[in-house]
Structure formats: C-alpha cells, structure tokens
Tab-separated table of C-alpha atoms and ligand atoms in Angstrom:
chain	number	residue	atom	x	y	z
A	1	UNK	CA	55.617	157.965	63.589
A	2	UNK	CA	51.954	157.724	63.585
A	3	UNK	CA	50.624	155.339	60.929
A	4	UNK	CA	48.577	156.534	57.995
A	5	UNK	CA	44.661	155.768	58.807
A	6	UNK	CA	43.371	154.980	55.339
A	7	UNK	CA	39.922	153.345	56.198
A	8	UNK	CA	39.124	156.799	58.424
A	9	UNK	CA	38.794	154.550	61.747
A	10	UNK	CA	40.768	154.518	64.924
A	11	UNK	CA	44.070	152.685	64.839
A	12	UNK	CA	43.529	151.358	68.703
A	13	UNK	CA	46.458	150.129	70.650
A	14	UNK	CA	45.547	147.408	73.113
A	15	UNK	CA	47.724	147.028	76.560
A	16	UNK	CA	47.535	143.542	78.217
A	17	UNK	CA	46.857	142.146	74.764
A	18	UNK	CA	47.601	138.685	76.324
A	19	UNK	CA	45.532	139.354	79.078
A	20	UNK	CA	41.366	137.693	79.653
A	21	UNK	CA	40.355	141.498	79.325
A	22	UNK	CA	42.827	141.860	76.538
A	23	UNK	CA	42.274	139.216	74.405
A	24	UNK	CA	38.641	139.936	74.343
A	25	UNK	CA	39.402	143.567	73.195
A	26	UNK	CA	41.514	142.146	70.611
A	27	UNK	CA	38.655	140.338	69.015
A	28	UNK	CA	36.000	142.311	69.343
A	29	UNK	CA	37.383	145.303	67.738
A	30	UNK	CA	37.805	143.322	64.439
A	31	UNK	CA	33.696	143.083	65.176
A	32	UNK	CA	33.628	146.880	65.587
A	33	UNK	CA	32.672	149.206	63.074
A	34	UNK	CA	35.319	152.652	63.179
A	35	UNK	CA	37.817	150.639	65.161
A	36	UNK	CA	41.163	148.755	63.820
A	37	UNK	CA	43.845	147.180	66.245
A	38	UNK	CA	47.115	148.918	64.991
A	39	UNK	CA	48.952	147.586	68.036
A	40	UNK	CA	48.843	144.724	70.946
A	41	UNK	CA	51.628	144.833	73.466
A	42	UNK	CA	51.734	143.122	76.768
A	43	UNK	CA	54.778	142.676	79.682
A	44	UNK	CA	58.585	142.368	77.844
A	45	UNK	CA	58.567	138.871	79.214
A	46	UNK	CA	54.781	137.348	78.424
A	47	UNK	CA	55.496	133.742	76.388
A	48	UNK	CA	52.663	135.742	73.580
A	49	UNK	CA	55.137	138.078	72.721
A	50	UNK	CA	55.611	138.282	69.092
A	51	UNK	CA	52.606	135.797	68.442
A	52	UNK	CA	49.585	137.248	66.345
A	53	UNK	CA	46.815	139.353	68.816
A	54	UNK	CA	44.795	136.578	67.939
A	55	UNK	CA	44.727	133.931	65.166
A	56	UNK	CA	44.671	135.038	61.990
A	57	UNK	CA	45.531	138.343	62.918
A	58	UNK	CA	48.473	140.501	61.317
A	59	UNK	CA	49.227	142.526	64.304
A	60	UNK	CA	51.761	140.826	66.685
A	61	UNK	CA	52.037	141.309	70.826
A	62	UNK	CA	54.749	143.276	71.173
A	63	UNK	CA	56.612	144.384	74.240
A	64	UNK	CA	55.339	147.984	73.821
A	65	UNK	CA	53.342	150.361	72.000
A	66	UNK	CA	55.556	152.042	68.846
A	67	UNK	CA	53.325	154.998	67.888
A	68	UNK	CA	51.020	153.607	65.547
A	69	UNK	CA	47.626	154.170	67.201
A	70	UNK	CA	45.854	156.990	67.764
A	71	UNK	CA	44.310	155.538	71.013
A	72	UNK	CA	45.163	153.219	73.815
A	73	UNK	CA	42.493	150.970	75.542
A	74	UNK	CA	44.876	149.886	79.046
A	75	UNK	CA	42.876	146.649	81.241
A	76	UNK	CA	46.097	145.720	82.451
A	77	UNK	CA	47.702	145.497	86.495
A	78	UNK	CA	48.387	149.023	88.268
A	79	UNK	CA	51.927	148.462	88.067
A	80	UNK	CA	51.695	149.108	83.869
A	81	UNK	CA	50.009	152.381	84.621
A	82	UNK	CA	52.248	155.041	84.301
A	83	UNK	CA	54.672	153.465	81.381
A	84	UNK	CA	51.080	152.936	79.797
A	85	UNK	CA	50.367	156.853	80.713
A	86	UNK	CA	53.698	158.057	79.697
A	87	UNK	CA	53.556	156.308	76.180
A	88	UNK	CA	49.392	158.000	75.611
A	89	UNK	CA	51.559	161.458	76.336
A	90	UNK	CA	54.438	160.232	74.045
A	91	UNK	CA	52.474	159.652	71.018
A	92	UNK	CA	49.288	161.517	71.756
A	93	UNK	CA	46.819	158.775	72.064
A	94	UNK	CA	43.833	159.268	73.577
A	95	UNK	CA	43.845	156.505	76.569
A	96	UNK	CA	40.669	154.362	77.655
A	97	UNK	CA	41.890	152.863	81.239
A	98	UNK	CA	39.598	149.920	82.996
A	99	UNK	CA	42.715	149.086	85.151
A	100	UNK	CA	41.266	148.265	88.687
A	101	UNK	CA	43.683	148.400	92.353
A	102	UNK	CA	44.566	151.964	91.487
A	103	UNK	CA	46.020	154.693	94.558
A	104	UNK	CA	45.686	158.233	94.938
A	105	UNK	CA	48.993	158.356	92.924
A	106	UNK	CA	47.592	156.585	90.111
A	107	UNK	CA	44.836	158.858	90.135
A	108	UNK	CA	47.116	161.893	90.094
A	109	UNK	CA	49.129	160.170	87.477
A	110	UNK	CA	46.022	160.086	85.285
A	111	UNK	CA	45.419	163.559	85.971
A	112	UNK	CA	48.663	164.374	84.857
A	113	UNK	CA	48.480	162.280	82.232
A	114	UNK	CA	44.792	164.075	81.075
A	115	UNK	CA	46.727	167.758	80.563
A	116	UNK	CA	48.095	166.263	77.607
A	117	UNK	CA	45.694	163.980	75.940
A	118	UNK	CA	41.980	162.823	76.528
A	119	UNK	CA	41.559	160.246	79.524
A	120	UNK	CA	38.834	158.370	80.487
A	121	UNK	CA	39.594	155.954	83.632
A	122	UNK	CA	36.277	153.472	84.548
A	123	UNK	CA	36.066	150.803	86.980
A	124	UNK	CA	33.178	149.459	85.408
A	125	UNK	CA	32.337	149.951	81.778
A	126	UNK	CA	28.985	148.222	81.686
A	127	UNK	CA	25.940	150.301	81.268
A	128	UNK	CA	23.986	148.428	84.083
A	129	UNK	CA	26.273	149.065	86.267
A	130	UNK	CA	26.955	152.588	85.420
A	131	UNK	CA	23.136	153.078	86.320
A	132	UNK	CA	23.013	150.976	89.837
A	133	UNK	CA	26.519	152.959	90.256
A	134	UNK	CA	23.548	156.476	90.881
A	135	UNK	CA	20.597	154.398	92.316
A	136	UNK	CA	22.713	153.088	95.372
A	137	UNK	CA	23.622	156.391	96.016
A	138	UNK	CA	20.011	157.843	95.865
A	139	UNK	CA	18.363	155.056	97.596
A	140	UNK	CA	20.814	154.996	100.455
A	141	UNK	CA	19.854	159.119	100.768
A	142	UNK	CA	16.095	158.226	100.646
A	143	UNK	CA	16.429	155.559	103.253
A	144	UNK	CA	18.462	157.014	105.676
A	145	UNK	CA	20.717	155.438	108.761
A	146	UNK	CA	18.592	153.666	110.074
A	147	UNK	CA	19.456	150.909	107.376
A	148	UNK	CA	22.412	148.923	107.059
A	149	UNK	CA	24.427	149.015	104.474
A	150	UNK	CA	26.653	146.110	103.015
A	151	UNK	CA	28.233	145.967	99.841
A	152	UNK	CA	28.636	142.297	98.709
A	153	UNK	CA	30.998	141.146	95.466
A	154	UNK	CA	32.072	138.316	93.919
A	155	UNK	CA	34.855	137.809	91.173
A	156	UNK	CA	36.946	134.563	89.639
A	157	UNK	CA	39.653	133.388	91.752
A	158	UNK	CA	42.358	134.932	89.568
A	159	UNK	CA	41.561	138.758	90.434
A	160	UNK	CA	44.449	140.531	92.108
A	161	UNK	CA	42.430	143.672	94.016
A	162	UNK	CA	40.237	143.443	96.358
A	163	UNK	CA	37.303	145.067	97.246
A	164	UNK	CA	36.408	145.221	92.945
A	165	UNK	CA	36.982	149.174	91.393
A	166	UNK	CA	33.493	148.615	91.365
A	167	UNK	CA	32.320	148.054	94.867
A	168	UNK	CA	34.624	150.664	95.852
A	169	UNK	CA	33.058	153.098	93.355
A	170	UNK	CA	29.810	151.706	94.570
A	171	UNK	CA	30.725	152.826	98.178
A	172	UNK	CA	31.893	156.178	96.580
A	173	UNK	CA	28.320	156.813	95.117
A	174	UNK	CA	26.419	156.452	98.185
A	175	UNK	CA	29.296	158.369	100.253
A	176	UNK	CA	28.716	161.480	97.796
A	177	UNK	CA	25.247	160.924	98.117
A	178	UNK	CA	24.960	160.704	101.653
A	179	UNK	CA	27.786	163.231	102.780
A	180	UNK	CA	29.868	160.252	104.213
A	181	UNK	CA	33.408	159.827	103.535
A	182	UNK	CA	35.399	156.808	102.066
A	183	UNK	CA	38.183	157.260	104.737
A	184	UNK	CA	35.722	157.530	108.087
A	185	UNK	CA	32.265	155.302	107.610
A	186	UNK	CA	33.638	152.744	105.159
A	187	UNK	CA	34.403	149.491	106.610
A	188	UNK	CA	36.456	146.850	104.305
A	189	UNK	CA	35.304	143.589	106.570
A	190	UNK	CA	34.618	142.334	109.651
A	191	UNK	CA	35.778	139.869	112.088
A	192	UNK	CA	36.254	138.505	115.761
A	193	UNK	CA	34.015	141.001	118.364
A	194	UNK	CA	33.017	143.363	115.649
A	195	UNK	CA	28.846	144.382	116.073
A	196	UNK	CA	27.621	146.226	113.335
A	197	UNK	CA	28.081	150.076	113.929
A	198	UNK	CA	25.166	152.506	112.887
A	199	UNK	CA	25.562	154.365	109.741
A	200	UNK	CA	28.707	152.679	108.421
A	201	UNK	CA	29.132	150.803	105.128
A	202	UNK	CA	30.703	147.887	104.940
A	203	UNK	CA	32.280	145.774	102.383
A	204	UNK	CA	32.648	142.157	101.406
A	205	UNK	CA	34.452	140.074	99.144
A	206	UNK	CA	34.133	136.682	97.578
A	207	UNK	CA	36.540	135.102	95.425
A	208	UNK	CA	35.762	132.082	93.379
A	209	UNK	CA	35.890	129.402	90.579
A	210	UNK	CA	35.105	131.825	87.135
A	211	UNK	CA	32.308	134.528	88.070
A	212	UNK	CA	32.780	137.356	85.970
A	213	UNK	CA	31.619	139.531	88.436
A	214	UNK	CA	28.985	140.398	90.751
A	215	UNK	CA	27.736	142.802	93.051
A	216	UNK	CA	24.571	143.179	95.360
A	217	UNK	CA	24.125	146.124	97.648
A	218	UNK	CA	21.617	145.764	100.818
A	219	UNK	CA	19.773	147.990	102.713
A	220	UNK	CA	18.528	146.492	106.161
A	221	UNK	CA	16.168	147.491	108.453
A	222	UNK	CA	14.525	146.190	111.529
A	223	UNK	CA	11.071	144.174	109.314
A	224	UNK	CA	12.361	144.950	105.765
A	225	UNK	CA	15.782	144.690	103.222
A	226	UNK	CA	16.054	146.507	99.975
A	227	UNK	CA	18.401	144.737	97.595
A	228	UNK	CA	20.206	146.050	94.715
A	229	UNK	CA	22.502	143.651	92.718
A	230	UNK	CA	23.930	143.729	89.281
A	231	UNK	CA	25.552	140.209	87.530
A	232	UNK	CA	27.805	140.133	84.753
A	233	UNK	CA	27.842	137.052	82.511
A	234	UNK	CA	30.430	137.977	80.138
A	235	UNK	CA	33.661	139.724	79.720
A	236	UNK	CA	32.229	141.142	76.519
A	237	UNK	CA	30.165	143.656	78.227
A	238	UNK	CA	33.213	145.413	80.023
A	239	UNK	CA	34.997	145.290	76.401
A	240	UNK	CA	32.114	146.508	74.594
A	241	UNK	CA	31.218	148.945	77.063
A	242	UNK	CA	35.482	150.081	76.777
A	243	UNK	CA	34.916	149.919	73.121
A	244	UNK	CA	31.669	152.502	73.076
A	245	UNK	CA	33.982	154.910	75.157
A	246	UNK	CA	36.800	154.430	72.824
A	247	UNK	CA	34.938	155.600	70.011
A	248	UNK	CA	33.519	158.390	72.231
A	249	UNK	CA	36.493	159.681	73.751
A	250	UNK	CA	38.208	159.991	70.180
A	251	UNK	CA	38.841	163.757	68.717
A	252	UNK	CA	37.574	164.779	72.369
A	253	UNK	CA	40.481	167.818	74.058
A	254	UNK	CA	42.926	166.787	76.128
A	255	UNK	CA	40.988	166.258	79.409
A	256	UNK	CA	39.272	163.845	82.646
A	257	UNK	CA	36.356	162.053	81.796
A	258	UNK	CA	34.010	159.236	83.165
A	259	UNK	CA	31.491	157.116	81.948
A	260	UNK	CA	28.702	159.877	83.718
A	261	UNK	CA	30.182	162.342	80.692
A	262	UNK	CA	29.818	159.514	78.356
A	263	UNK	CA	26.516	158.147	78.925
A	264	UNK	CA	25.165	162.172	79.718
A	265	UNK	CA	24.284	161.197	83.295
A	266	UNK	CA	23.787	163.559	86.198
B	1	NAD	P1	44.690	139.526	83.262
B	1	NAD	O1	45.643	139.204	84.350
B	1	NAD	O2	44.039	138.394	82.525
B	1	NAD	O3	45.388	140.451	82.157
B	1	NAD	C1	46.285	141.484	82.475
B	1	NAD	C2	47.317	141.525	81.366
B	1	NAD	O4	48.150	142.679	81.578
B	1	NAD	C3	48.224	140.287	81.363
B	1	NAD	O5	48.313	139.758	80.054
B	1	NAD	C4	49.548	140.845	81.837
B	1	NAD	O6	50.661	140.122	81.333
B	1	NAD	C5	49.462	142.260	81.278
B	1	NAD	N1	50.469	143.154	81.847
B	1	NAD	C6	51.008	143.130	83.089
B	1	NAD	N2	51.952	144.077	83.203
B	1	NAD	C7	52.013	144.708	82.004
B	1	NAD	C8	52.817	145.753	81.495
B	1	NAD	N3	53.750	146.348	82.266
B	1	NAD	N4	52.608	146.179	80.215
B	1	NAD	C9	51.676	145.585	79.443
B	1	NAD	N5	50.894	144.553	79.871
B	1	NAD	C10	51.076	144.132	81.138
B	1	NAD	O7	43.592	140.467	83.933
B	1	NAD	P2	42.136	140.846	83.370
B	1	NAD	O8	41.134	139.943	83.975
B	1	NAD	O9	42.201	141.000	81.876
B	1	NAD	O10	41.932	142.261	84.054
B	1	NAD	C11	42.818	143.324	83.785
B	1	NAD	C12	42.411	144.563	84.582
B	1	NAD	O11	41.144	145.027	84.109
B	1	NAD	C13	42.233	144.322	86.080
B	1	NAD	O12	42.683	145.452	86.794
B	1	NAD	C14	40.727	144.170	86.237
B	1	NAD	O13	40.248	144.474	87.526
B	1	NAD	C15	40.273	145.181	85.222
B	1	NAD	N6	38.906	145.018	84.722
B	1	NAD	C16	38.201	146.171	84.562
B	1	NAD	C17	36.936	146.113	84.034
B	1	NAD	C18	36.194	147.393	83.801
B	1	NAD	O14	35.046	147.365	83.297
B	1	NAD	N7	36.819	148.544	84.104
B	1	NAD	C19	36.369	144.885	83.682
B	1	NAD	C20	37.126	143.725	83.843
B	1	NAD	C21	38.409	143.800	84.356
C-alpha cells in the first residue's frame, strides 16, 4: 500500500542503502528539495539491516522495498537487478538504475521492466561525462583511422566490473559514431605478442587505492595525440546527477530513457 505523500515530494526508495553509492543517496536526498527517502533496503543478510539509513534518520534498512515509494533509485551489484526490477513493476515505481556489470539479459530485463513503469538505466550520471560520452564519438569520426584509439580508466580497488559502464559506454559512443561494432573492433587488453591493429579500440583498466573514477580517451597519430579525459572527485556527483534524473523521470509514461533524453542531447 503506497504511503500517503503529504509534503507533495517523491517518497524515493533507495536499493543498496548500505552501500558507498547508497549511503551517499541516503544523505543527500534529505539535502534535496521534492525528494523524501520513504524506504532503504539492502541484501537480507547486510549487518545494517534494521539500523537507521543514516544517523538520525527514521527510515530503517530493511531487507526489501514494502511499497511505500513512488520511485526506486537501484546503485547496487547486477545480481539485485531483476528482484529490484520486479519490485518497480510490483508497486509501480518509477526506477533510476546506475548499476554497472550489466548483460544483454539485464538489458532486456530493463526493457521488460520499462513496459510497465518509467526506466532510466545510466552508467554514468555526471553531466561531464554525459558530454565527453558525444565528443569521443565525434572526434574519433573527425579524425579518422589513422589514429589510435585507447580508452584508459581508473577506479578504487573495491569495484567488481571491469572495463567501468562508463568506458564501455565510452567505446559505444565512438562505435555509433564511427560505424564500428562493440563485438568486432573493440579490444578489452593486450598482452604477450599483441602489436597494435589499425582501426581497433582498445581498452584498459586500472584498479587502485580510492579513485572515484577516471577516464582519459587518446587519439594517436604518427607527430601528434589528442587527449580527452574526465576525473571524478566525489561520489556526490554520480548521486546528484541520479538525484536530477529522479526528479526528472517522475510522472514521466511507462518507458526507456537515458541521460541524452534527460539532459535534451542529440
Ligand atoms: P557497494 O558495494 O559499496 O554497494 C552496493 C550495495 O548493494 C551494498 O551495500 C550491497 O550489500 C548491496 N546489495 C547487494 N545485493 C543486493 C540485493 N540483492 N538487494 C539490495 N542490495 C544489495 O558499491 P557502490 O560503489 O555503491 O556501487 C554500486 C553500483 O553502482 C556499482 O555497480 C557501480 O559500478 C555503480 N556506480 C554507478 C555510477 C553511475 O553514475 N551510474 C556511479 C558510481 C557507481
């Protein structure tokens, strides 16, 4: 039974409550105007459950959501996707999912999912990144194959997927913009007798210490390199960025979206 939403904002449910991504979420929408966390769940057996969100707060972590949100913001591990999906379909909340590591089956599972009730998946929610995510694709079409192409990131050494969403989405921009394809000139890394082949992409991945994440894109010719890069400093900007679409994605029809719909980008 869906709670009654007296202060006319959105009762937000928060998966992964316990979680770096979740606890941020947490607290920031107690900063956000139009926004109140109705519910914070996180795995059955997290040592959180039934502790406050966050201190002070009157909204526990429970084991799942209970119907008393009207949207669900989901940064948690691909494996929570589709009870996460299921319960958006369940109680008709809108879903906001920043979940990276996802398949093809994910993806149809969201698509699924978006018959019912608005979805709006993101591997990236940062604006910054949302923009380099178009100007690798167009500057890899203006300068052609006859420059190389690596895709460089860098995350803290707890991240479970690897490349980041956002490399890979980075390699799916210039792909679309080039006429490549993900599956036949995108290579993931290289080692042993491996010379650089002309025209591919290629990926690489650093993990270390606390970096919130970073990614660089270079373009290498014979005499000259373009580089583009992009550095996050704080977790806030992926939860504000999450936040913004929340509010967006609200009162929208059942439906796919991206952040391209949100920000009004080509
Ligand atoms: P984290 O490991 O700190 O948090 C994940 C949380 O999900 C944990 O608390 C875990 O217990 C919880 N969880 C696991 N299974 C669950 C289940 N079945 N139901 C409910 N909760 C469950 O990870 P994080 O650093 O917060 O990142 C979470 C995800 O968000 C990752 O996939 C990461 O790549 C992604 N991410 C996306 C963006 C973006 O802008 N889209 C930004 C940062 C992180």
């Amino acid at each position: 039974m869906r709670r009654m939403n007296t202060k006319n904002s959105v009762n937000v449910a928060v998966a992964g409550a316990a979680g770096r991504m979740g606890q941020r979420l947490c607290t920031l929408i107690g900063e956000t105007d139009g926004l109140e966390l109705a519910e914070a769940f996180d795995r059955p057996d997290h040592q959180r459950i039934g502790t406050p969100a966050i201190p002070g707060s009157g909204v526990v972590i429970a084991e799942k959501p209970g119907g008393a949100a009207d949207l669900l913001i989901d940064f948690t591990l691909p494996v929570a996707l589709q009870a996460n999906l299921d319960a958006a379909v369940e109680y008709g909340m809108a879903a906001v999912i920043g979940t990276t590591g996802l398949t093809e089956a994910h993806f149809g599972a969201i698509d699924k999912a978006a018959e019912s009730v608005p979805v709006l998946w993101a591997p990236n929610f940062s604006l910054g990144m949302n923009v380099m995510f178009a100007l690798a694709g167009q500057i890899a079409a203006k300068l052609g194959d006859d420059y190389d192409i690596e895709i460089l990131e860098a995350h803290h050494r707890f991240k479970q997927d690897a490349p980041s969403g956002t490399a890979l989405q980075i390699a799916r921009s210039i792909c679309q913009a080039t006429g490549k394809s993900m599956q036949n000139d995108v290579d993931m890394t290289r080692v042993g007798e491996d010379p650089r082949k002309p025209g591919r992409i290629t990926m690489q991945t650093l993990r270390m210490g606390d970096v919130v994440g970073e990614h660089t894109v270079y373009y290498a010719a014979q005499g000259e390199r373009l580089q583009l890069g992009h550095i996050a400093t704080t977790r806030d900007t992926f939860a504000r960025g999450g936040l913004a679409a929340a509010k967006w994605l609200h009162g929208k029809p059942a439906g796919r979206y991206t952040m391209k719909d949100m920000l009004g980008m080509e």
